mmCIF file of C-alpha atoms and ligand atoms in Angstrom:
data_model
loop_
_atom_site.group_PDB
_atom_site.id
_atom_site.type_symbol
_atom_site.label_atom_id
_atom_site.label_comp_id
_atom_site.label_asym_id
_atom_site.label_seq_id
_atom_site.Cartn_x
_atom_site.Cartn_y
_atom_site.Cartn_z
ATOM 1 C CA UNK A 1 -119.739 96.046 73.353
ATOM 2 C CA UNK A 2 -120.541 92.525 71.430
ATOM 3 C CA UNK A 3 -124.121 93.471 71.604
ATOM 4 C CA UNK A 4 -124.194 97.078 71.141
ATOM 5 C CA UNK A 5 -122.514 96.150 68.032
ATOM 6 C CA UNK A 6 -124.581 93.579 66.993
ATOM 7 C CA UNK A 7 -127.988 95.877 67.461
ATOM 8 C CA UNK A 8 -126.580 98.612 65.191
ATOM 9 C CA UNK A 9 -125.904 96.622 62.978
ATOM 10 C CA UNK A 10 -129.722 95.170 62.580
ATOM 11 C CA UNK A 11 -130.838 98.798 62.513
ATOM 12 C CA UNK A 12 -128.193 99.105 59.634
ATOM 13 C CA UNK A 13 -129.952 96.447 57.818
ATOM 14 C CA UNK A 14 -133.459 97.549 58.810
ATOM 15 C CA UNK A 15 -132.463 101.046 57.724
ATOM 16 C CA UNK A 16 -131.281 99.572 54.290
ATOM 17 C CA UNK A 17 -133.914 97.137 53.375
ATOM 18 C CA UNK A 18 -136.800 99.858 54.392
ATOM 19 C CA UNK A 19 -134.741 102.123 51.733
ATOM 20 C CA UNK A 20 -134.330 99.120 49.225
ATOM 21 C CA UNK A 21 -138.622 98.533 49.207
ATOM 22 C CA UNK A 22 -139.379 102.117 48.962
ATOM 23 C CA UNK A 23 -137.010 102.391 46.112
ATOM 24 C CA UNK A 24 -138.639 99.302 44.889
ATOM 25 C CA UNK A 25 -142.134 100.407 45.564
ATOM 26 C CA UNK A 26 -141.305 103.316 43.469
ATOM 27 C CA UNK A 27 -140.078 101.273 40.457
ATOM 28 C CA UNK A 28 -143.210 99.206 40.276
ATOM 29 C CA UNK A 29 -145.163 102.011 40.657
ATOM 30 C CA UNK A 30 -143.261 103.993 38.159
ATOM 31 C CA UNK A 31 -144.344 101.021 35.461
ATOM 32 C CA UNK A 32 -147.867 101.354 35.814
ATOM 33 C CA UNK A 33 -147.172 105.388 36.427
ATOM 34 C CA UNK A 34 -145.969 106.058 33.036
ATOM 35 C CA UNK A 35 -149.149 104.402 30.666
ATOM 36 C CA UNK A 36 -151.110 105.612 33.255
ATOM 37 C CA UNK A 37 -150.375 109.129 32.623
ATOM 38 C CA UNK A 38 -149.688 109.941 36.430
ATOM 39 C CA UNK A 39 -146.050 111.307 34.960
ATOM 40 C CA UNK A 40 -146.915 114.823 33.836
ATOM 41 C CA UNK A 41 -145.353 117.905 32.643
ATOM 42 C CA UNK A 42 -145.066 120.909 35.194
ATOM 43 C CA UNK A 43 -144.363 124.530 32.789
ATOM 44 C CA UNK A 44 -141.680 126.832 34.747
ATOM 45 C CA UNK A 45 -141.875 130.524 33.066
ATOM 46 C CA UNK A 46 -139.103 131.657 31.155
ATOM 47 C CA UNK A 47 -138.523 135.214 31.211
ATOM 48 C CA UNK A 48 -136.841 138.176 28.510
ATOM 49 C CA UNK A 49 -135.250 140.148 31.186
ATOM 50 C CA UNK A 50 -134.916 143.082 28.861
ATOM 51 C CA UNK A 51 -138.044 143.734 28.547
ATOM 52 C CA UNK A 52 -140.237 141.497 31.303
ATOM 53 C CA UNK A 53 -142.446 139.197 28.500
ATOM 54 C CA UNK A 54 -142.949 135.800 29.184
ATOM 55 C CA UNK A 55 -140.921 133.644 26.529
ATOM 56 C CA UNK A 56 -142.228 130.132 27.077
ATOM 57 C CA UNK A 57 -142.098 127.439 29.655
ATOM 58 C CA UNK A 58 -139.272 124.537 30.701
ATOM 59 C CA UNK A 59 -141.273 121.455 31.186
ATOM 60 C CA UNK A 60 -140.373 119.720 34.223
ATOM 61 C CA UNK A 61 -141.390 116.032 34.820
ATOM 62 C CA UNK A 62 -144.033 115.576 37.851
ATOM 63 C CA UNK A 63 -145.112 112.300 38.998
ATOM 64 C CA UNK A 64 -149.174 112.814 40.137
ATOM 65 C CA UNK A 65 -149.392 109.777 42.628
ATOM 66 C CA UNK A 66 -152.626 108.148 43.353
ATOM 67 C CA UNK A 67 -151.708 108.068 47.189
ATOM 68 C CA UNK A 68 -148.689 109.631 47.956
ATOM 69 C CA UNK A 69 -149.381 113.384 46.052
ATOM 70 C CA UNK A 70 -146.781 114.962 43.623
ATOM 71 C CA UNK A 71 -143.552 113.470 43.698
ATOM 72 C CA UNK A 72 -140.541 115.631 42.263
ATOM 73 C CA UNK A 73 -138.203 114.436 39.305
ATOM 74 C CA UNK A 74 -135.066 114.021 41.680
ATOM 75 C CA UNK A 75 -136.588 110.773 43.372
ATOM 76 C CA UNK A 76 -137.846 109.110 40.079
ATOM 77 C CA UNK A 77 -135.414 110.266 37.028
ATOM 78 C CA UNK A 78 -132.551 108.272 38.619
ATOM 79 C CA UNK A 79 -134.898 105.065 38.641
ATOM 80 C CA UNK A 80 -136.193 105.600 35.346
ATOM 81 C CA UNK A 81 -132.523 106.169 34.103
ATOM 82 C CA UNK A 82 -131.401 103.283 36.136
ATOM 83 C CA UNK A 83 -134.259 101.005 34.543
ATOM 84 C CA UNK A 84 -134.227 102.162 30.954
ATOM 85 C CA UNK A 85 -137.328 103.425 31.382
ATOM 86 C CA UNK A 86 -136.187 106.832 30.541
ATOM 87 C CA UNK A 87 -136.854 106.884 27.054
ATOM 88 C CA UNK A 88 -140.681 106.091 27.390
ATOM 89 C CA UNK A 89 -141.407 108.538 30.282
ATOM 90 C CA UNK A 90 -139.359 111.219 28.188
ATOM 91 C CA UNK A 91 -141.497 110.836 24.823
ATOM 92 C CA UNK A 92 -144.305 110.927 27.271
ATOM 93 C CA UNK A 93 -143.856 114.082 29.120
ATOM 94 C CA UNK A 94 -142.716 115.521 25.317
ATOM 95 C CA UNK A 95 -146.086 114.468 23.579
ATOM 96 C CA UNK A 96 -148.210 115.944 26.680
ATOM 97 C CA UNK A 97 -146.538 119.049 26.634
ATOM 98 C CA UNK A 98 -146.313 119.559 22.826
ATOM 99 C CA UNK A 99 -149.913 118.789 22.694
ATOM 100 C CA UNK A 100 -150.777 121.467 25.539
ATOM 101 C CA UNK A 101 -148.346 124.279 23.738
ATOM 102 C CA UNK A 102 -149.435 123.278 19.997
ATOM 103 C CA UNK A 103 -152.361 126.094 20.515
ATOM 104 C CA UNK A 104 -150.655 128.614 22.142
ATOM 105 C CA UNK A 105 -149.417 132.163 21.008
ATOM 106 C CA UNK A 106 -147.304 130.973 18.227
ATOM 107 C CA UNK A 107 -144.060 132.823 19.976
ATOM 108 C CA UNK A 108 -143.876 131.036 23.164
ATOM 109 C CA UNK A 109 -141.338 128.074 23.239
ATOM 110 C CA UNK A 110 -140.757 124.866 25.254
ATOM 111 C CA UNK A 111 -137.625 123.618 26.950
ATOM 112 C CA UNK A 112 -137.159 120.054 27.698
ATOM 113 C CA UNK A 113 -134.848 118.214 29.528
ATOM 114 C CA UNK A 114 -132.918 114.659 28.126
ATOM 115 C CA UNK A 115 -130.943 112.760 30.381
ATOM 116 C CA UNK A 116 -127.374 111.982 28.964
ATOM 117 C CA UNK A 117 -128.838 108.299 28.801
ATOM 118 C CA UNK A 118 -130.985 109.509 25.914
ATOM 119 C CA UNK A 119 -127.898 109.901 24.033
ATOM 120 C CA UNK A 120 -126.705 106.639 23.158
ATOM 121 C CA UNK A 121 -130.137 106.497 21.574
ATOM 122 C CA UNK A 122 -129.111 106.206 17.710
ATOM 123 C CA UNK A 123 -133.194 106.753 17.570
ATOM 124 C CA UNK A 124 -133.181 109.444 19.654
ATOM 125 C CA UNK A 125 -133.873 112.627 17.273
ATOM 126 C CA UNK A 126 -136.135 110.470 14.641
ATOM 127 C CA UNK A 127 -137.987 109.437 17.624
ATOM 128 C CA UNK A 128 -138.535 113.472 19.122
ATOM 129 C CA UNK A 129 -139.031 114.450 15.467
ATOM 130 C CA UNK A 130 -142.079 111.827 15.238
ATOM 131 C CA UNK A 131 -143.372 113.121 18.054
ATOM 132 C CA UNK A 132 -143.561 117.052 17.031
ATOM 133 C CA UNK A 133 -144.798 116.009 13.532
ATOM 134 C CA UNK A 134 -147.581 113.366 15.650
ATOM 135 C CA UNK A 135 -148.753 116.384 17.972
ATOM 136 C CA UNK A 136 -147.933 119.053 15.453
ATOM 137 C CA UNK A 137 -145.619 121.291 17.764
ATOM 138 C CA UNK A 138 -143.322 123.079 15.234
ATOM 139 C CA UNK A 139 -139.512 122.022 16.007
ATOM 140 C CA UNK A 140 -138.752 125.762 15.590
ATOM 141 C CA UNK A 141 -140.796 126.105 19.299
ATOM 142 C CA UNK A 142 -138.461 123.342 21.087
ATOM 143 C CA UNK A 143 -135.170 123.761 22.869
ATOM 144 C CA UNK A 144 -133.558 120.739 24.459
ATOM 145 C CA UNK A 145 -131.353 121.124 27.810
ATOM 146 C CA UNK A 146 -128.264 118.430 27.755
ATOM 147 C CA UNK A 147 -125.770 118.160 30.906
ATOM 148 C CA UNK A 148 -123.423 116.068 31.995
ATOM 149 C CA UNK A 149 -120.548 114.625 31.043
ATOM 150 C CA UNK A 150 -122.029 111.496 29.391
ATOM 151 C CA UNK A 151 -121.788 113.073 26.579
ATOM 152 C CA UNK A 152 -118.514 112.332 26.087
ATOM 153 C CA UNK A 153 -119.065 108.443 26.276
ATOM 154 C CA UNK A 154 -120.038 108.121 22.541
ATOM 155 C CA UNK A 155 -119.612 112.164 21.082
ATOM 156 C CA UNK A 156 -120.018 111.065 17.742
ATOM 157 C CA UNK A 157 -123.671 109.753 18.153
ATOM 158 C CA UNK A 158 -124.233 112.777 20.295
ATOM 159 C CA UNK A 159 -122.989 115.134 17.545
ATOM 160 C CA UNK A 160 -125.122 112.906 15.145
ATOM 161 C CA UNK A 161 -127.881 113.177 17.230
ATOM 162 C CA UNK A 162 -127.274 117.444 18.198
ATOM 163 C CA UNK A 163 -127.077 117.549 14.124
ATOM 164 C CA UNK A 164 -130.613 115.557 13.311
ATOM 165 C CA UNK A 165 -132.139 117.938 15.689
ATOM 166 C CA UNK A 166 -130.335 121.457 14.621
ATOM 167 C CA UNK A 167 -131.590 120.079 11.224
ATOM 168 C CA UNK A 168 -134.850 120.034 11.542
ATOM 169 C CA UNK A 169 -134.649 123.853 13.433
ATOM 170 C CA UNK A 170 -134.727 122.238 17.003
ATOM 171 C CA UNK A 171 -132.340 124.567 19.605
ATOM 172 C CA UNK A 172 -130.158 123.190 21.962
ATOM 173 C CA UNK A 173 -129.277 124.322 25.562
ATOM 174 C CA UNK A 174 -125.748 123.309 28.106
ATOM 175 C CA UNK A 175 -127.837 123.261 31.091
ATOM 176 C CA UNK A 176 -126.225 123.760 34.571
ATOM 177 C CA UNK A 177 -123.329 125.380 33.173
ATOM 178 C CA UNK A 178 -120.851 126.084 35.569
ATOM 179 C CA UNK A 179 -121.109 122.677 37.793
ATOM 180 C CA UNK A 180 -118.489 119.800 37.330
ATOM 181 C CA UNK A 181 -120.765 118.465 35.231
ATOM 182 C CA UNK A 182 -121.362 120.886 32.855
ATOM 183 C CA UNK A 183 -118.088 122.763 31.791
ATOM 184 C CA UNK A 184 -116.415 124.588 29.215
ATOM 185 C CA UNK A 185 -114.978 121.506 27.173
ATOM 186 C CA UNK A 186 -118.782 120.725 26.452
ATOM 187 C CA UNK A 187 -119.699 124.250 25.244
ATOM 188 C CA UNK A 188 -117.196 122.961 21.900
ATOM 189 C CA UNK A 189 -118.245 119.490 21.796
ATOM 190 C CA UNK A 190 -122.155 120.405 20.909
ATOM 191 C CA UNK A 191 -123.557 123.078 18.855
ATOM 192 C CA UNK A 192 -125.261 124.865 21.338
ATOM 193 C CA UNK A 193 -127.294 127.723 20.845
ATOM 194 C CA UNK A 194 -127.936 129.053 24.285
ATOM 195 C CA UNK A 195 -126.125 128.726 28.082
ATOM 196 C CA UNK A 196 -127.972 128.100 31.231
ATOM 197 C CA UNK A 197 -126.135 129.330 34.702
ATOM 198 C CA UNK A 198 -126.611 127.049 37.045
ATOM 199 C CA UNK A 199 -129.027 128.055 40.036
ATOM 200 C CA UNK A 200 -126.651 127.660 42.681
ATOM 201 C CA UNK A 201 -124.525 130.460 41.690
ATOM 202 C CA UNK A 202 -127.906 132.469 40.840
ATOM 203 C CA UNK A 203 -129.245 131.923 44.371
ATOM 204 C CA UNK A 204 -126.128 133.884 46.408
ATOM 205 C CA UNK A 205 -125.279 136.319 43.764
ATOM 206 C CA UNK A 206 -126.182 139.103 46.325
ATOM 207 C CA UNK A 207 -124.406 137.379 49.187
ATOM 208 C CA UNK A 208 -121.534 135.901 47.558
ATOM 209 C CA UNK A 209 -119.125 137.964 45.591
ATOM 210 C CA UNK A 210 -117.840 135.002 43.844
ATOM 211 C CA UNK A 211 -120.809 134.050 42.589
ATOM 212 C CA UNK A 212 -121.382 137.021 41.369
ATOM 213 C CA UNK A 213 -117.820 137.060 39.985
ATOM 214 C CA UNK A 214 -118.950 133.911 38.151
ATOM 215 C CA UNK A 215 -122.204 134.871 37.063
ATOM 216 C CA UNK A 216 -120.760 137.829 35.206
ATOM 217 C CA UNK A 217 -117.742 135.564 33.442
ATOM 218 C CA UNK A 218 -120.322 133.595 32.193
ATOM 219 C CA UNK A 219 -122.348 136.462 30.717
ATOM 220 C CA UNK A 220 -119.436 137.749 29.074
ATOM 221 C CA UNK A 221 -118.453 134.272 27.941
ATOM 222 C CA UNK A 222 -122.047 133.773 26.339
ATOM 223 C CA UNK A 223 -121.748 137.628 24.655
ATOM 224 C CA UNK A 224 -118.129 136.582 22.890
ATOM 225 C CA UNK A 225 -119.886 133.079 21.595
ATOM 226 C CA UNK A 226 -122.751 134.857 20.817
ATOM 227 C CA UNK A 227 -124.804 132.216 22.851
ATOM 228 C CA UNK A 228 -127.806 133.943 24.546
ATOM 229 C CA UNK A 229 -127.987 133.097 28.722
ATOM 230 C CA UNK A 230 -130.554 131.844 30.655
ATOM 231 C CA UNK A 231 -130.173 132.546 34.487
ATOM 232 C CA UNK A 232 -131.869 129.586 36.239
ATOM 233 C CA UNK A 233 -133.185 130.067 40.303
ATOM 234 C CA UNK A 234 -134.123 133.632 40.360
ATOM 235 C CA UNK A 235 -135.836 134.194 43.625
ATOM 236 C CA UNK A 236 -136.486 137.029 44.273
ATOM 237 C CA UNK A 237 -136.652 140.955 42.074
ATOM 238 C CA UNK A 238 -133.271 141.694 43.497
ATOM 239 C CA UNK A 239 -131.433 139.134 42.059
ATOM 240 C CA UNK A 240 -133.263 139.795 38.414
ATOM 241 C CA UNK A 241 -132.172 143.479 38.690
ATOM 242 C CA UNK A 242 -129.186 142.447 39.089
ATOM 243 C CA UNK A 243 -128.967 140.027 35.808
ATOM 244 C CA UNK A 244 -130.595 142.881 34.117
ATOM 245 C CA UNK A 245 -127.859 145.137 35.066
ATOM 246 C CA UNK A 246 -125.111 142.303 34.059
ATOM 247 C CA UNK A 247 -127.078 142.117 30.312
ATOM 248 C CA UNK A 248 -128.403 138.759 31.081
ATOM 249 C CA UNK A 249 -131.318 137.509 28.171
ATOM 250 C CA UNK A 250 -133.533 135.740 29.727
ATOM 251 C CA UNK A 251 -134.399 134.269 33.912
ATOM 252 C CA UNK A 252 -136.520 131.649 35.374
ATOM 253 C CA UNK A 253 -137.457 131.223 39.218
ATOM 254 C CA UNK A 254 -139.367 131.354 42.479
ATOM 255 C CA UNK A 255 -139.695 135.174 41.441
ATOM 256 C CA UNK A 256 -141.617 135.046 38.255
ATOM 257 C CA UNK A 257 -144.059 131.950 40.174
ATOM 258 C CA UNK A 258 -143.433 127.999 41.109
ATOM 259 C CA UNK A 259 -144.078 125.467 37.668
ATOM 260 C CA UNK A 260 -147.678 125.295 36.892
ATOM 261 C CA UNK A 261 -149.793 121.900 36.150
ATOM 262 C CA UNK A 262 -150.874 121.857 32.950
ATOM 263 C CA UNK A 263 -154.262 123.748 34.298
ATOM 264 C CA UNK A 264 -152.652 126.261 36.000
ATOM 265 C CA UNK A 265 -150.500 127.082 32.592
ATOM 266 C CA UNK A 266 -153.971 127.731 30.934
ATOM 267 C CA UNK A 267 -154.957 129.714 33.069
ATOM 268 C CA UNK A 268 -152.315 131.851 32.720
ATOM 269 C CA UNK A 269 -151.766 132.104 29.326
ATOM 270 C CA UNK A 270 -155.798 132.970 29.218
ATOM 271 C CA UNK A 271 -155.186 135.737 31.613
ATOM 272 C CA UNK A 272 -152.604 137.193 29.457
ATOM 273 C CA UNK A 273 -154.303 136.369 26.124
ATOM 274 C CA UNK A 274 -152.388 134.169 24.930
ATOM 275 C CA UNK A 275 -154.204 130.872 24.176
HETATM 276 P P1 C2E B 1 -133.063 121.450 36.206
HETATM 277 O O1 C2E B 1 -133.176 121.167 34.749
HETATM 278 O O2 C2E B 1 -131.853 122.184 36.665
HETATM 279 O O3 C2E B 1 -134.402 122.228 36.590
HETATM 280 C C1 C2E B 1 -134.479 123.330 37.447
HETATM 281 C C2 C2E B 1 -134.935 122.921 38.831
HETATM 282 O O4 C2E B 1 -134.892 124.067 39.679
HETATM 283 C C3 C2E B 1 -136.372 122.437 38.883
HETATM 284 O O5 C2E B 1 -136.446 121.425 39.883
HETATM 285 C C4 C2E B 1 -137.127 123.676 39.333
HETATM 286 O O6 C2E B 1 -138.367 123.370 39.946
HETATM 287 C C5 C2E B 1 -136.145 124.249 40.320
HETATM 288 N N1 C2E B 1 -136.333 125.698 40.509
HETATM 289 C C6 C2E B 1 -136.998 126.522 39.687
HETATM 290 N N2 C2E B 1 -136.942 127.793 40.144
HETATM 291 C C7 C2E B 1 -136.202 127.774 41.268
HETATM 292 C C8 C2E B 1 -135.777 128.784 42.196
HETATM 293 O O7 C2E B 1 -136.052 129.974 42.064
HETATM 294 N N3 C2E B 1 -135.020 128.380 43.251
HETATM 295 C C9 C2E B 1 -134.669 127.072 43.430
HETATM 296 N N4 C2E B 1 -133.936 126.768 44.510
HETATM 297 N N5 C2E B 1 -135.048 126.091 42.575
HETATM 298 C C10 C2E B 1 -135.807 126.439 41.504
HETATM 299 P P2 C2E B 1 -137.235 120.071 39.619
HETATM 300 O O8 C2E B 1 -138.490 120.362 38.875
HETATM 301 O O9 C2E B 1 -137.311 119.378 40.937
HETATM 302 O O10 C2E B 1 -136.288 119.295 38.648
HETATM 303 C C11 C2E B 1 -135.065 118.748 39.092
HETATM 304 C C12 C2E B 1 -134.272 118.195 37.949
HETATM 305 O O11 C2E B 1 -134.906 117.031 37.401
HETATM 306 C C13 C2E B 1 -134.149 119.161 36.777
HETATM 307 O O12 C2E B 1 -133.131 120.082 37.056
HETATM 308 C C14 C2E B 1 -133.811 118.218 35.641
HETATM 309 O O13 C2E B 1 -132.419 117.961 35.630
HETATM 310 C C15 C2E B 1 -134.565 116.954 36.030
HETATM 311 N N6 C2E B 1 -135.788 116.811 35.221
HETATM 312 C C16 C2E B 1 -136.984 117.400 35.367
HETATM 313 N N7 C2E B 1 -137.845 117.006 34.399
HETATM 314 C C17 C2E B 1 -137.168 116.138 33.598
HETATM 315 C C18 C2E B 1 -137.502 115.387 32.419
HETATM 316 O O14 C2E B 1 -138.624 115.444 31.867
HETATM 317 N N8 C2E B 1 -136.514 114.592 31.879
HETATM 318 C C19 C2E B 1 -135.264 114.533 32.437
HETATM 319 N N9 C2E B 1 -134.347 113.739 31.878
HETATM 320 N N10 C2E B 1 -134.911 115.222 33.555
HETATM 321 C C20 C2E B 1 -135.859 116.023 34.117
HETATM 322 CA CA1 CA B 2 -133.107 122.149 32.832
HETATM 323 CA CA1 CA B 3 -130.467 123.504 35.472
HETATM 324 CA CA1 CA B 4 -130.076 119.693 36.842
#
């Protein structure tokens, strides 16, 4: 039993230190990755249910490895949060995308994502405002999508920071409303001007009643605050009709494609005529 013991726990520690270098191999990496310009933005299509028109794009971080292909936001946002190098990677991915979007159709809009870390930047609006005047993206064209309860760790410089922005004609978004992290409370905290349902309830709302229960509440909700919502995670054309038929604004999903590289977004939008 002695020994049985002691081999699992050496594959314990084998299992842990081979965790601890690739975490570590992706920090280092991450360093070089974002001067480099391997971090790029990815554009998800943001559709007007009511009438089927393509709004504009959410830019989602992608990391383009040299070796190891496209790695997804969910292994290297927590790293870059973790090592403050959030705030670099986050201009970064801002001044790509406004400089791909600064040329098209004049109507279609961006929405980025700021980690709650972002917040206790005092700098943080001056600093996204540079940018847009820099790459000459009009504010009017940018939403930004805040979670999380971080907010609440300093609300005055988020309010301070929400205000700047609102200011300057910059929307804001409660992103994965509905989760423990996103929640009523915050809808008063922040002068939002727009809702987005979290996927998970968007994904089931034809197999789980409650979901749809949900899904409607929070339509309603957004209707009585006059706050447009987003549905996030629509997969496939029954789940839009059924948004449609709830008087959802706008979707985004698997349904209307995957996020395009920043080639595959021209493409598109030259299809369409609209670059
Ligand atoms: P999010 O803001 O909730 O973004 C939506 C996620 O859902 C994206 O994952 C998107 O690819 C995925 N998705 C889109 N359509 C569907 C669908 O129909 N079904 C399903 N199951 N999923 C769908 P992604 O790109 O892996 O991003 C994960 C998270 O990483 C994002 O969640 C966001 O919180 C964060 N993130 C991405 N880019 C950035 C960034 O530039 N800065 C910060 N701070 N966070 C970012
Ligand atoms: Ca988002
Ligand atoms: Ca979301
Ligand atoms: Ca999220």
């Amino acid at each position: 039993a002695k020994k049985s013991g002691r081999n699992r726990f050496a594959w314990f520690d084998e299992s842990m230190e081979r965790e601890l270098k690739a975490r570590n191999d992706l920090e280092q990496g991450l360093r070089i990755a974002i001067p480099g310009g391997q971090i790029v933005p990815y554009f998800e299509q943001q559709i007007d249910l009511a009438t089927g028109a393509l709004t504009g794009f959410e830019v989602l971080a992608r990391w383009e490895h040299p070796t190891r292909g496209v790695i997804g936001p969910d292994r290297f946002i927590p790293i870059a949060e973790e090592t403050g190098m959030i705030a670099d990677l986050s201009l970064s991915i801002m001044r790509q995308a406004f400089t791909a979007a600064r040329d098209w159709d004049q109507a279609l809009t961006l929405s980025v994502n700021i980690s709650p870390w972002q917040l206790r930047d005092a700098w943080l609006a001056q600093k996204i405002i540079k940018t847009l005047t820099e790459t000459g993206f009009p504010a009017s064209r940018l939403e930004i999508e805040i979670t999380e309860s971080a907010l609440f760790d300093n609300l005055a410089l988020a309010q301070s920071i929400a205000g700047s922005l609102k200011n300057q004609g910059v929307r804001l978004a409660l992103d994965d409303f509905g989760t423990g992290y996103s929640s009523l409370a915050h809808l008063r905290a922040l002068p939002f001007d727009r809702i987005k349902i979290d996927k998970s309830f968007v994904t089931s709302i034809n197999e789980a009643p409650d979901s749809a229960a949900i899904v409607t509440a929070i339509v309603r909700l957004g209707e009585s605050l006059n706050l447009p919502v987003t549905a996030e995670g629509v997969e496939d054309g029954a789940i839009a009709a059924r948004l449609i038929a709830m008087g959802c604004a706008k979707a985004q999903g698997w349904h209307y494609g995957k996020p395009l590289s920043p080639v595959g977004v021209r493409s598109l939008l030259a299809e369409r005529h609209l670059i």
